[in-house]
mmCIF file of C-alpha atoms in Angstrom:
data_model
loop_
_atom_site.group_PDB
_atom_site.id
_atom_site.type_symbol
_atom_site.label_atom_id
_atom_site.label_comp_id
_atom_site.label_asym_id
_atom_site.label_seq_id
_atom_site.Cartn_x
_atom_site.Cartn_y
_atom_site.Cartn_z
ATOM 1 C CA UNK A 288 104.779 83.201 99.400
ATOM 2 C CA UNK A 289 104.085 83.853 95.483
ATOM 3 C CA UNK A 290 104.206 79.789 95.639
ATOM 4 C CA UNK A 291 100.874 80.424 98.182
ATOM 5 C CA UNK A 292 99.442 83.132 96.163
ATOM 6 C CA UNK A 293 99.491 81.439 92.724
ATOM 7 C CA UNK A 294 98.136 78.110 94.564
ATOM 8 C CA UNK A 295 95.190 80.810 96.048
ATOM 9 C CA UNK A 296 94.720 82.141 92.392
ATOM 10 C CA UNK A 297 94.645 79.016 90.597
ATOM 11 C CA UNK A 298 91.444 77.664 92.763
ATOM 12 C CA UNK A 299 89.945 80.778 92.693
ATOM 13 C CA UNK A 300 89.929 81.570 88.951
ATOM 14 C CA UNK A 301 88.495 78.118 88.318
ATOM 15 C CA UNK A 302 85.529 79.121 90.586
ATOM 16 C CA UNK A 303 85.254 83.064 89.316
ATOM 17 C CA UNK A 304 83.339 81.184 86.257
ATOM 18 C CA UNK A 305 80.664 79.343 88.228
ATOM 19 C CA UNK A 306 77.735 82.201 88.870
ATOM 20 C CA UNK A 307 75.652 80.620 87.001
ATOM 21 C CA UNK A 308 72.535 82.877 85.656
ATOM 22 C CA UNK A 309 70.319 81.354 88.532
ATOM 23 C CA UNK A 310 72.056 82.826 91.175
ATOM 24 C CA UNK A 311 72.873 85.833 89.682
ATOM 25 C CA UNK A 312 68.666 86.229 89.059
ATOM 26 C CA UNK A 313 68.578 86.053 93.059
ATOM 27 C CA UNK A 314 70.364 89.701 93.570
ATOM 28 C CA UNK A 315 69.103 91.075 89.734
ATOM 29 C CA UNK A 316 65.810 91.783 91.003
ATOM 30 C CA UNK A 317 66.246 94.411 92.907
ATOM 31 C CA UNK A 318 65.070 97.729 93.444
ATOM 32 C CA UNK A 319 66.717 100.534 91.702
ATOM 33 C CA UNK A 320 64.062 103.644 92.056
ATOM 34 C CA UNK A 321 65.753 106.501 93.612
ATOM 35 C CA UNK A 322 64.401 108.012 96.957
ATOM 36 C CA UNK A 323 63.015 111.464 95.111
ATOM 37 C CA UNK A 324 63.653 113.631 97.979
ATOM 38 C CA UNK A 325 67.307 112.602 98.917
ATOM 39 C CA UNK A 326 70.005 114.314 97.298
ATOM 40 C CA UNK A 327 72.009 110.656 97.540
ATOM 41 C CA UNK A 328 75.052 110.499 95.159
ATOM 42 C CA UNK A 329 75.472 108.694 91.974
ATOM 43 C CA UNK A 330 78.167 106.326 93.295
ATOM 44 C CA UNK A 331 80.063 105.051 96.278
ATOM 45 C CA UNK A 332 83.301 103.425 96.584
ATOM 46 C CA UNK A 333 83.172 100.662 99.186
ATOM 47 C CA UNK A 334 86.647 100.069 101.329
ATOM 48 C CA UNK A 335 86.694 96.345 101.885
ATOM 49 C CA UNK A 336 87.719 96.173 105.635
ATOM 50 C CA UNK A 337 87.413 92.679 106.467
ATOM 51 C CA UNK A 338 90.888 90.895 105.981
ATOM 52 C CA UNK A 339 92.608 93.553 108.606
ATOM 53 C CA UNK A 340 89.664 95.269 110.818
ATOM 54 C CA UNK A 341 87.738 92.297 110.936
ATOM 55 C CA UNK A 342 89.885 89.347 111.521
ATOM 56 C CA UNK A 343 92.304 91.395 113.940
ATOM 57 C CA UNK A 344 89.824 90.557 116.809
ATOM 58 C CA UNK A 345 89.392 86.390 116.034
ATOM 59 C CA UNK A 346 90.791 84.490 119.012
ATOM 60 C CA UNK A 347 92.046 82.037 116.564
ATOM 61 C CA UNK A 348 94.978 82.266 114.390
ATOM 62 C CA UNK A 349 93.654 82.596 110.964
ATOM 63 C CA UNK A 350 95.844 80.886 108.365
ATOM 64 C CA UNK A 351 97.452 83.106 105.987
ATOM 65 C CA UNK A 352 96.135 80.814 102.594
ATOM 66 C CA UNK A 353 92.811 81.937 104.139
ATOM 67 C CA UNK A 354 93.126 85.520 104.267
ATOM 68 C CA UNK A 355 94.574 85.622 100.733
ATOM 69 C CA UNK A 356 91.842 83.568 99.432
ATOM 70 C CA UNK A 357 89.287 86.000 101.117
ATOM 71 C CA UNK A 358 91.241 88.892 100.243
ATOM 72 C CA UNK A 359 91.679 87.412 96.291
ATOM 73 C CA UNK A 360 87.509 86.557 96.537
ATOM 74 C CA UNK A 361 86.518 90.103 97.220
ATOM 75 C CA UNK A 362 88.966 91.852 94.469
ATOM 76 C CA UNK A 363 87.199 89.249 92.296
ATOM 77 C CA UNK A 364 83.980 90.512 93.086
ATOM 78 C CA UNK A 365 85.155 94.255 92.151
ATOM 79 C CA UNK A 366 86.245 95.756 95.041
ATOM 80 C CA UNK A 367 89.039 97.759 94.813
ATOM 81 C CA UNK A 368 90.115 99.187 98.056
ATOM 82 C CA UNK A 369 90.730 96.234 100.253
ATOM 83 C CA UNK A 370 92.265 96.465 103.621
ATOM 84 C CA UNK A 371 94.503 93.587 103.951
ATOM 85 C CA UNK A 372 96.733 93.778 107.104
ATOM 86 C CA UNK A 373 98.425 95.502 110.020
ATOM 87 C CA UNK A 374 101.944 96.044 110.437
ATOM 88 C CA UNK A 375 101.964 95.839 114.154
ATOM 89 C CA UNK A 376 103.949 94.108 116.647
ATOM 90 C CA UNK A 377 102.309 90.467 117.118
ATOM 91 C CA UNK A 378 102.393 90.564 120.889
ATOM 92 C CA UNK A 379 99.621 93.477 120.642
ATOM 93 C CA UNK A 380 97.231 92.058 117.978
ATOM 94 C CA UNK A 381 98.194 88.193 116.796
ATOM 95 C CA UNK A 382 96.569 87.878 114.136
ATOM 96 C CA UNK A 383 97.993 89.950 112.195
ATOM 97 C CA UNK A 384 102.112 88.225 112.828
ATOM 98 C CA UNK A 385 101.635 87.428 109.129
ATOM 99 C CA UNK A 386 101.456 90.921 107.748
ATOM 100 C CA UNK A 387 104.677 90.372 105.464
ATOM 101 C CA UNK A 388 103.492 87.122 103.797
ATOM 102 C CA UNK A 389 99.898 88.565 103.250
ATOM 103 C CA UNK A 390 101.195 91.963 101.785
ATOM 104 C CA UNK A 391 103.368 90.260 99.798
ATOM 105 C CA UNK A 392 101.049 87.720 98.689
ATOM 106 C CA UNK A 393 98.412 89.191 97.535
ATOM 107 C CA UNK A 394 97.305 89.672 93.652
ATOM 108 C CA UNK A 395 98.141 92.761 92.078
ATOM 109 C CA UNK A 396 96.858 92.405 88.223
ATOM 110 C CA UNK A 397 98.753 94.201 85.546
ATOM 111 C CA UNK A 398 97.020 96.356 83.328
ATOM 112 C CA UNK A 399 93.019 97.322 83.138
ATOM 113 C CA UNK A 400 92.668 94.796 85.632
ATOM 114 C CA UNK A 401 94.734 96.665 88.442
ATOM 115 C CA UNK A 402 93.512 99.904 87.553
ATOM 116 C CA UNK A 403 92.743 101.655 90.754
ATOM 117 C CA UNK A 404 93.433 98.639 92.958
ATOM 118 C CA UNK A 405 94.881 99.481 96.532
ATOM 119 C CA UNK A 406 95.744 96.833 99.396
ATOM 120 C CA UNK A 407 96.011 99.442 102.242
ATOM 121 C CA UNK A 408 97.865 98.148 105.236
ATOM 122 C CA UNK A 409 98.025 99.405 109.376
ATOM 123 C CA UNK A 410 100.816 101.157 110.224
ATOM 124 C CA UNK A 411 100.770 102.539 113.585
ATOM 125 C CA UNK A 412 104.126 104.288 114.130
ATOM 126 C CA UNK A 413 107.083 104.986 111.535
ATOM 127 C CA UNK A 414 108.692 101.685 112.390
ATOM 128 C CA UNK A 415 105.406 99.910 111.156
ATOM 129 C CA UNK A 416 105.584 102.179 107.569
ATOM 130 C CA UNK A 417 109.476 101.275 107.085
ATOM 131 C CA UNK A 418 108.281 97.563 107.109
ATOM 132 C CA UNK A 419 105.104 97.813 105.017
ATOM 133 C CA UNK A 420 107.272 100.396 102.808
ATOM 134 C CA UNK A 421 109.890 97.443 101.846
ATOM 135 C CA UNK A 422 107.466 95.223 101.543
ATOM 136 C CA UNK A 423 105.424 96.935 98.589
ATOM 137 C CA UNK A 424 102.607 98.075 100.317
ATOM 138 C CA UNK A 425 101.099 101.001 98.350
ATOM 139 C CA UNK A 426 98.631 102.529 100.590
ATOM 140 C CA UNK A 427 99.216 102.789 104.551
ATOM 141 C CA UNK A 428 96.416 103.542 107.122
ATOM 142 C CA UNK A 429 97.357 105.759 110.142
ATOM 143 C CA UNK A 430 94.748 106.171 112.946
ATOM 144 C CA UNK A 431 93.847 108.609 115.994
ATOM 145 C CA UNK A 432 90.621 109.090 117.588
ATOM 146 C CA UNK A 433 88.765 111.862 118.847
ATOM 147 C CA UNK A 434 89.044 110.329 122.609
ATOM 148 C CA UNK A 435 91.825 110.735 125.041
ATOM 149 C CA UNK A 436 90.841 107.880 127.006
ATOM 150 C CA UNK A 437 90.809 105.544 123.781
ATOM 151 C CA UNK A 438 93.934 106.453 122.405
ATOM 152 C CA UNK A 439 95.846 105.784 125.588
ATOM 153 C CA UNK A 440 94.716 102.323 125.801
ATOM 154 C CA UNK A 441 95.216 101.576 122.039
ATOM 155 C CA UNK A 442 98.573 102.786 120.701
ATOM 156 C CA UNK A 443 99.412 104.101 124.585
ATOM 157 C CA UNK A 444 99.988 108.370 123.768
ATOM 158 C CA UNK A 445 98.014 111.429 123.794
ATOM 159 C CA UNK A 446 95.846 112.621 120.993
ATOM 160 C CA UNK A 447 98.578 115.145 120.227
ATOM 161 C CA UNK A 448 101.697 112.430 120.337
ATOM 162 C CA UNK A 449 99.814 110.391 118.278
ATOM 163 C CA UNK A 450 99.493 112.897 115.618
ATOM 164 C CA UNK A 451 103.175 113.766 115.962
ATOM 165 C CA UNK A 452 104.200 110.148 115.620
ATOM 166 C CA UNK A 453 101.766 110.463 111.784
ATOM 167 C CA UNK A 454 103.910 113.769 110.572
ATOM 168 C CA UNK A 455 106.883 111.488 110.411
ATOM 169 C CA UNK A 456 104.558 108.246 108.860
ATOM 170 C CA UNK A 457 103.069 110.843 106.200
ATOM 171 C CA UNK A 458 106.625 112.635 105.112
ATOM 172 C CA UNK A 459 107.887 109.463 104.558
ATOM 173 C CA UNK A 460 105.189 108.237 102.804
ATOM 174 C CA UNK A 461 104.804 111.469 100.411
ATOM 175 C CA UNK A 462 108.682 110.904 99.984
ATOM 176 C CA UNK A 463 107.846 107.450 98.576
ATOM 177 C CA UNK A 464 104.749 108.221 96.874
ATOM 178 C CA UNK A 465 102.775 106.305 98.816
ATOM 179 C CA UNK A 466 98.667 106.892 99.702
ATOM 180 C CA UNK A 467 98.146 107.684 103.327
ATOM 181 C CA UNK A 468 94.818 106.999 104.682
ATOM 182 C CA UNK A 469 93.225 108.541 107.913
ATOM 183 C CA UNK A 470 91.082 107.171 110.646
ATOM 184 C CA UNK A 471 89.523 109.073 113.270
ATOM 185 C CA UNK A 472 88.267 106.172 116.380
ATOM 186 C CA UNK A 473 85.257 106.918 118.387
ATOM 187 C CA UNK A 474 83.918 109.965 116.869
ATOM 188 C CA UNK A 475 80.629 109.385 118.622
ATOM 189 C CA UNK A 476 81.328 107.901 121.507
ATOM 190 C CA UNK A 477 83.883 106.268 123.672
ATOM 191 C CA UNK A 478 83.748 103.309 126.007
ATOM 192 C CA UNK A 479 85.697 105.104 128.482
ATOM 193 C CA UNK A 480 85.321 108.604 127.673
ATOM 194 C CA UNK A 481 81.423 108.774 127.159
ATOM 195 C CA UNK A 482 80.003 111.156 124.269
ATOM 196 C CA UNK A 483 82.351 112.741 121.546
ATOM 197 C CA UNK A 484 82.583 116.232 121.429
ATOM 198 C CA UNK A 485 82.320 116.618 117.669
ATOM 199 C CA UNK A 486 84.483 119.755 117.615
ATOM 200 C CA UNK A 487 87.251 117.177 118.332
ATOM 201 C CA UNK A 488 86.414 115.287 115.789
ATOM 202 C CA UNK A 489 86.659 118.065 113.305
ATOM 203 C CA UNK A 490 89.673 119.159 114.756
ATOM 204 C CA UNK A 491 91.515 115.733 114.458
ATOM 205 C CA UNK A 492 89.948 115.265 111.060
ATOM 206 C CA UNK A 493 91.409 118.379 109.999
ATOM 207 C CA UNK A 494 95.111 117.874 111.355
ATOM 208 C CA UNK A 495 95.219 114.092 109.714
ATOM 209 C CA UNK A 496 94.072 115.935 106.037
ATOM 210 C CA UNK A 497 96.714 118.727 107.160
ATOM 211 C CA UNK A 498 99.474 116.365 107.331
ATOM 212 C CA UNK A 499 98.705 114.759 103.569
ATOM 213 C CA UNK A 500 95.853 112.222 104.094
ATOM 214 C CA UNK A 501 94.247 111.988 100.751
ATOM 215 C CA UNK A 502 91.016 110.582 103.221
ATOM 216 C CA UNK A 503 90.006 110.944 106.264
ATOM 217 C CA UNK A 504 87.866 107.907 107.875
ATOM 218 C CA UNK A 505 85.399 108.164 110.599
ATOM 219 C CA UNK A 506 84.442 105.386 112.955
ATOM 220 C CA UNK A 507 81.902 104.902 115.278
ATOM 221 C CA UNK A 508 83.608 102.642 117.113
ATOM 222 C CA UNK A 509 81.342 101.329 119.449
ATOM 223 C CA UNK A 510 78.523 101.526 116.837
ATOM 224 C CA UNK A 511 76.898 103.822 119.462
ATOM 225 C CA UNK A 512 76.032 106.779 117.229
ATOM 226 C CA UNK A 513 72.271 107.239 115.812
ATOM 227 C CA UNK A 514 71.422 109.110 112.532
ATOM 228 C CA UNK A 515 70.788 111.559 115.003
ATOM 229 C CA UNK A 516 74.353 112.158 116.594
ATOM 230 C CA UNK A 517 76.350 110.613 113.223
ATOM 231 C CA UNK A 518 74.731 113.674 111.422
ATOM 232 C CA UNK A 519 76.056 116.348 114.269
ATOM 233 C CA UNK A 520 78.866 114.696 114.562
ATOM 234 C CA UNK A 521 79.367 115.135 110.535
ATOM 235 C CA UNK A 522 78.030 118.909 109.860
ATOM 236 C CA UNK A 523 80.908 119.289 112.566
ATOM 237 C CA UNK A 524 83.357 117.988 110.191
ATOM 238 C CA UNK A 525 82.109 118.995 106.994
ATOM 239 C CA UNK A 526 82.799 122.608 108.411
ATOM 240 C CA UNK A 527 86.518 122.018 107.866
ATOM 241 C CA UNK A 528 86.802 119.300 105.241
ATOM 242 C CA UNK A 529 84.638 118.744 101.591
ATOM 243 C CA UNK A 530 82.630 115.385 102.146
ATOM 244 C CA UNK A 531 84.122 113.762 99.101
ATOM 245 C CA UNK A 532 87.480 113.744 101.274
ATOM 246 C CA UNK A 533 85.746 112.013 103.978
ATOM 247 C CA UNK A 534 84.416 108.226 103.813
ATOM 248 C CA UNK A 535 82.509 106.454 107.141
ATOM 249 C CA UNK A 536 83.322 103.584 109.267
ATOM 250 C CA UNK A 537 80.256 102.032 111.281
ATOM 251 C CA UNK A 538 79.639 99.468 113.643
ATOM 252 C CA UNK A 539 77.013 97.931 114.146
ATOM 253 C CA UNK A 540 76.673 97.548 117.885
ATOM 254 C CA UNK A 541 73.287 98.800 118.434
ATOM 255 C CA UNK A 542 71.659 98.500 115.112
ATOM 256 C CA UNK A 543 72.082 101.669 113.298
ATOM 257 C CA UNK A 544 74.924 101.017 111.460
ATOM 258 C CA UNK A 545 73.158 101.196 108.143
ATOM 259 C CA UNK A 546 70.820 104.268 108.713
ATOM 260 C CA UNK A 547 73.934 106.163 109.564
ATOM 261 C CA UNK A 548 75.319 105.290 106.599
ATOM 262 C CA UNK A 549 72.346 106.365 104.738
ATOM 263 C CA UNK A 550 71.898 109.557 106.835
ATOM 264 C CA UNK A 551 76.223 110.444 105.204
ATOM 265 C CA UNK A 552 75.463 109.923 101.651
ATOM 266 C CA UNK A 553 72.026 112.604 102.194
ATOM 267 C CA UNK A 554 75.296 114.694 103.391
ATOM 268 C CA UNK A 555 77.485 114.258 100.339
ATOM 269 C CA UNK A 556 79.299 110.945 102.099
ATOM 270 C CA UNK A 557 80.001 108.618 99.242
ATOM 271 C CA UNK A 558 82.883 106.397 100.408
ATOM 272 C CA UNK A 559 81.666 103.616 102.817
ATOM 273 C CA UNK A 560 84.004 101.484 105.287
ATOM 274 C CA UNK A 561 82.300 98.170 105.569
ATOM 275 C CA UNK A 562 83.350 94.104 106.910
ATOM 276 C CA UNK A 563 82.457 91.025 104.319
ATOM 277 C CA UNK A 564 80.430 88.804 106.298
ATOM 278 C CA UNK A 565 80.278 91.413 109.565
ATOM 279 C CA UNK A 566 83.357 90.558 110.369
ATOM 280 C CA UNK A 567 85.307 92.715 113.030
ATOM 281 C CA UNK A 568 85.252 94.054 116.614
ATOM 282 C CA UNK A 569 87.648 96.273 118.190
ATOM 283 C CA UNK A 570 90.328 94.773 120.589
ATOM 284 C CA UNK A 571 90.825 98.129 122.399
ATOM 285 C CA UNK A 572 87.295 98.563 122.995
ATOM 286 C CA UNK A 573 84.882 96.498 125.052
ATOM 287 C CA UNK A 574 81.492 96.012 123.728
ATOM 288 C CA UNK A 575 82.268 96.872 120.455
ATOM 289 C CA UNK A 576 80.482 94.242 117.630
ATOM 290 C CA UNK A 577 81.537 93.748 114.123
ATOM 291 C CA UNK A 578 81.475 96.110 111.423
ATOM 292 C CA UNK A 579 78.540 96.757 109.502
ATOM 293 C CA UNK A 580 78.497 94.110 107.020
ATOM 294 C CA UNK A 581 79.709 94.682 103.136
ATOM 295 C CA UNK A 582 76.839 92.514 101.764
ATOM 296 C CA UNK A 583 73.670 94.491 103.620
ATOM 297 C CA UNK A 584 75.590 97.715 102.729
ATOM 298 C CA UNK A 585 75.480 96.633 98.894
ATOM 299 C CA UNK A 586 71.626 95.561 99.023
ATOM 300 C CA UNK A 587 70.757 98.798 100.307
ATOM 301 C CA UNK A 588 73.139 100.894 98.289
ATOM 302 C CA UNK A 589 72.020 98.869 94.511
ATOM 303 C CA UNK A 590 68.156 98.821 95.684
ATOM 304 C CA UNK A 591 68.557 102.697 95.829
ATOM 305 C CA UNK A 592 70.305 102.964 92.310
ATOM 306 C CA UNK A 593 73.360 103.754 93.560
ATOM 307 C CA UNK A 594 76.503 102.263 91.689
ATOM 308 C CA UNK A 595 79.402 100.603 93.811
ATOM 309 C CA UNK A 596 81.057 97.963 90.913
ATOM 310 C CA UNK A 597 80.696 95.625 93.145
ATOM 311 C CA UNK A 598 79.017 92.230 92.427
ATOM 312 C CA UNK A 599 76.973 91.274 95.317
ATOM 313 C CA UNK A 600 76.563 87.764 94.462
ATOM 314 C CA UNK A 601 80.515 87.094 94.990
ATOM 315 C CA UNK A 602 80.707 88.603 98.041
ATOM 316 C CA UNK A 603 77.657 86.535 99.434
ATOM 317 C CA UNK A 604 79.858 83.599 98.926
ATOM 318 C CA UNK A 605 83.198 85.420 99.935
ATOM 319 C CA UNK A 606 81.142 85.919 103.358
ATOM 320 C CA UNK A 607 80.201 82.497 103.050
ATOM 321 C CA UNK A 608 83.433 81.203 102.690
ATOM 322 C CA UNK A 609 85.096 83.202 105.516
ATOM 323 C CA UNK A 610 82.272 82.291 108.158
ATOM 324 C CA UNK A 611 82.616 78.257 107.287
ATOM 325 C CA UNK A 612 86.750 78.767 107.923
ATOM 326 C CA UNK A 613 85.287 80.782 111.662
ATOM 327 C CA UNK A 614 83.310 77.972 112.043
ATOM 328 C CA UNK A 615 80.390 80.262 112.562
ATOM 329 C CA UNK A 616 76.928 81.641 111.295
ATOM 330 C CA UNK A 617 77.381 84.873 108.804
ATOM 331 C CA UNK A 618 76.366 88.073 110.405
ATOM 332 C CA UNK A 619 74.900 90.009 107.378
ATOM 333 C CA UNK A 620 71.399 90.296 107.135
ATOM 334 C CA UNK A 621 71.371 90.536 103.111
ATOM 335 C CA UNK A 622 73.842 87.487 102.777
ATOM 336 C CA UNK A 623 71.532 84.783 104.911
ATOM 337 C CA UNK A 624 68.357 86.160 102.931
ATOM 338 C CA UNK A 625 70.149 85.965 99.710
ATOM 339 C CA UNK A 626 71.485 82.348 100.514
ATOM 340 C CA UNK A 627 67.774 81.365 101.608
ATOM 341 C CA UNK A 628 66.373 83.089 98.173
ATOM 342 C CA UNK A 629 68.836 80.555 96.869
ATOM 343 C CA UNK A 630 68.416 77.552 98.502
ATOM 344 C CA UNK A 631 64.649 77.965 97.520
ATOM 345 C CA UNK A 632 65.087 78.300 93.611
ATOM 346 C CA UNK A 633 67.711 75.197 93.586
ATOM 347 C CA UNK A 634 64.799 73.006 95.362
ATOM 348 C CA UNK A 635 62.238 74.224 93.018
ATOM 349 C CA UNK A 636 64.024 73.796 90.033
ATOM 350 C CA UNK A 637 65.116 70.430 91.451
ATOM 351 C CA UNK A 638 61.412 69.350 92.280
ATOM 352 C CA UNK A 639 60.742 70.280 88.667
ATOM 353 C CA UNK A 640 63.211 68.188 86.930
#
């Protein structure tokens, strides 16, 4: 596997070089007056969810040169919280039977470079964290919901045996001084279970930060929520835990994906879950469309100002790169205008020389 990843690096630092100041100018442009009546924040730190949350649900078997090319594109482009598998069992979600050779062959730059560079992985019971443990895995996810319903059809327990099973994840994980993240499913709604009470939410929210999650995560799994309900649903949780140790996860199901996201940071929300390319679904939960795309949550984020690190250009083509191995159209928004912006300026200047 370090044979793969150094054949993954090799292509991809020969290409890191090619922005040329043309398509760079395409993304420049933009925006950067702040909204004078929104108390937004300075910053946000985008989690790059796209490798794990997004492939998990592709029918086909994505190969494993692939994901660490995508997964080496979009630490290129700045990001530095990057999702990059799920320690599973492969008879639940296939696409991730590879978890071993991506965690262990991904790119983990010494020095400056790796400075504050995390390759969380899914670990859904203790057996999951032994493996990602001895495999070098530095950051482990750990996930509930808010839904009884939904977490008896995903990892088959109660909402209180799943938070049992976490104690043991997150002792053994503060034992080996390793980051434990938390995700809360279905905070506004469930496909089974209808509306969220958001007193649930805070309450699961608060037991996840209890047990030593440095962050808790929360997901509107469905993508059902509206700014309306996502800010209830939030001023419920902020009751019990500071907003700068929360971070949201939207789909984008019905639209609202990015006004939700908008409606958090007005709240003090200024970590943002999001998929390169829209990638994702949820295989435990029908109807459910990809996440809200990295590349539209970047637009909107630099046109207000806000800093994110994050070169937007890079992860146009990281979406573009993914979508041609799919064999599909790219679902962000931002990306296909930002690729037509492009494809204009190349025939102009073309017609002019």
């Amino acid at each position: 596997m370090a044979t793969l990843g150094a054949a993954v690096l090799g292509r991809l630092g020969q290409a890191a070089g090619r922005h040329s100041g043309l398509l760079r100018a395409v993304t420049r442009g933009l925006s950067t007056t702040r909204v004078p009546h929104a108390a937004l924040p300075s910053s946000v730190r985008i989690v790059e969810v796209g490798a794990r949350d997004g492939l998990q649900n592709e029918k086909q078997l994505v190969p494993t040169v692939v994901k660490l090319e995508l997964i080496e594109r979009l630490r290129l482009a700045g990001l530095k919280t990057i999702e990059a598998t799920s320690f599973v069992s492969p008879k639940w979600v296939p696409q991730m039977s590879d978890h071993v050779e991506v965690l262990t062959g991904v790119h983990r730059p010494s020095g400056a470079e790796g400075e504050g560079l995390f390759y969380p992985v899914l670990t859904p019971n203790i057996k999951g964290y032994e493996a990602a443990a001895a495999n070098g895995a530095d950051e482990v996810a750990i996930f509930s919901a808010a839904s009884e319903a939904f977490v008896k059809r995903n990892i088959n327990c109660s909402i209180a045996e799943s938070l049992e099973r976490f104690e043991v994840v997150c002792e053994a994980a503060k034992r080996d001084n390793i980051r434990v993240r938390g995700y809360v499913s279905c905070v506004v709604e469930c496909p089974y279970d209808g509306p969220t009470d958001p007193a649930t939410v805070a309450w699961v929210s608060e037991r996840l930060l209890e047990m030593g999650c440095y962050e808790i995560s929360l997901g509107d799994t469905i993508g059902a929520g509206t700014p309306g309900s996502f800010s209830v649903m939030l001023e419920a949780v902020l009751k019990v835990i500071p907003p700068e140790l929360v971070a949201v996860h939207c789909h984008d199901t019905y639209g609202q994906a990015l006004a939700n996201i908008y409606a958090s940071l007005e709240m003090g929300v200024s970590v943002v879950d999001a998929s390169v390319a829209g990638l994702g679904g949820c295989p435990f939960a029908a109807g459910a469309t990809g996440n809200v795309a990295t590349e539209d949550v970047l637009y909107m984020l630099h046109g207000l100002g806000i800093e994110t690190g994050v070169d937007l250009d890079m992860v146009v083509d990281a979406g573009g790169f993914i979508s041609h191995e799919l064999g599909r159209p790219n679902s962000s928004r931002a990306a296909n205008g930002i690729l037509a912006k492009r494809a204009r300026l190349g025939i102009a200047l073309k017609a002019e020389a």
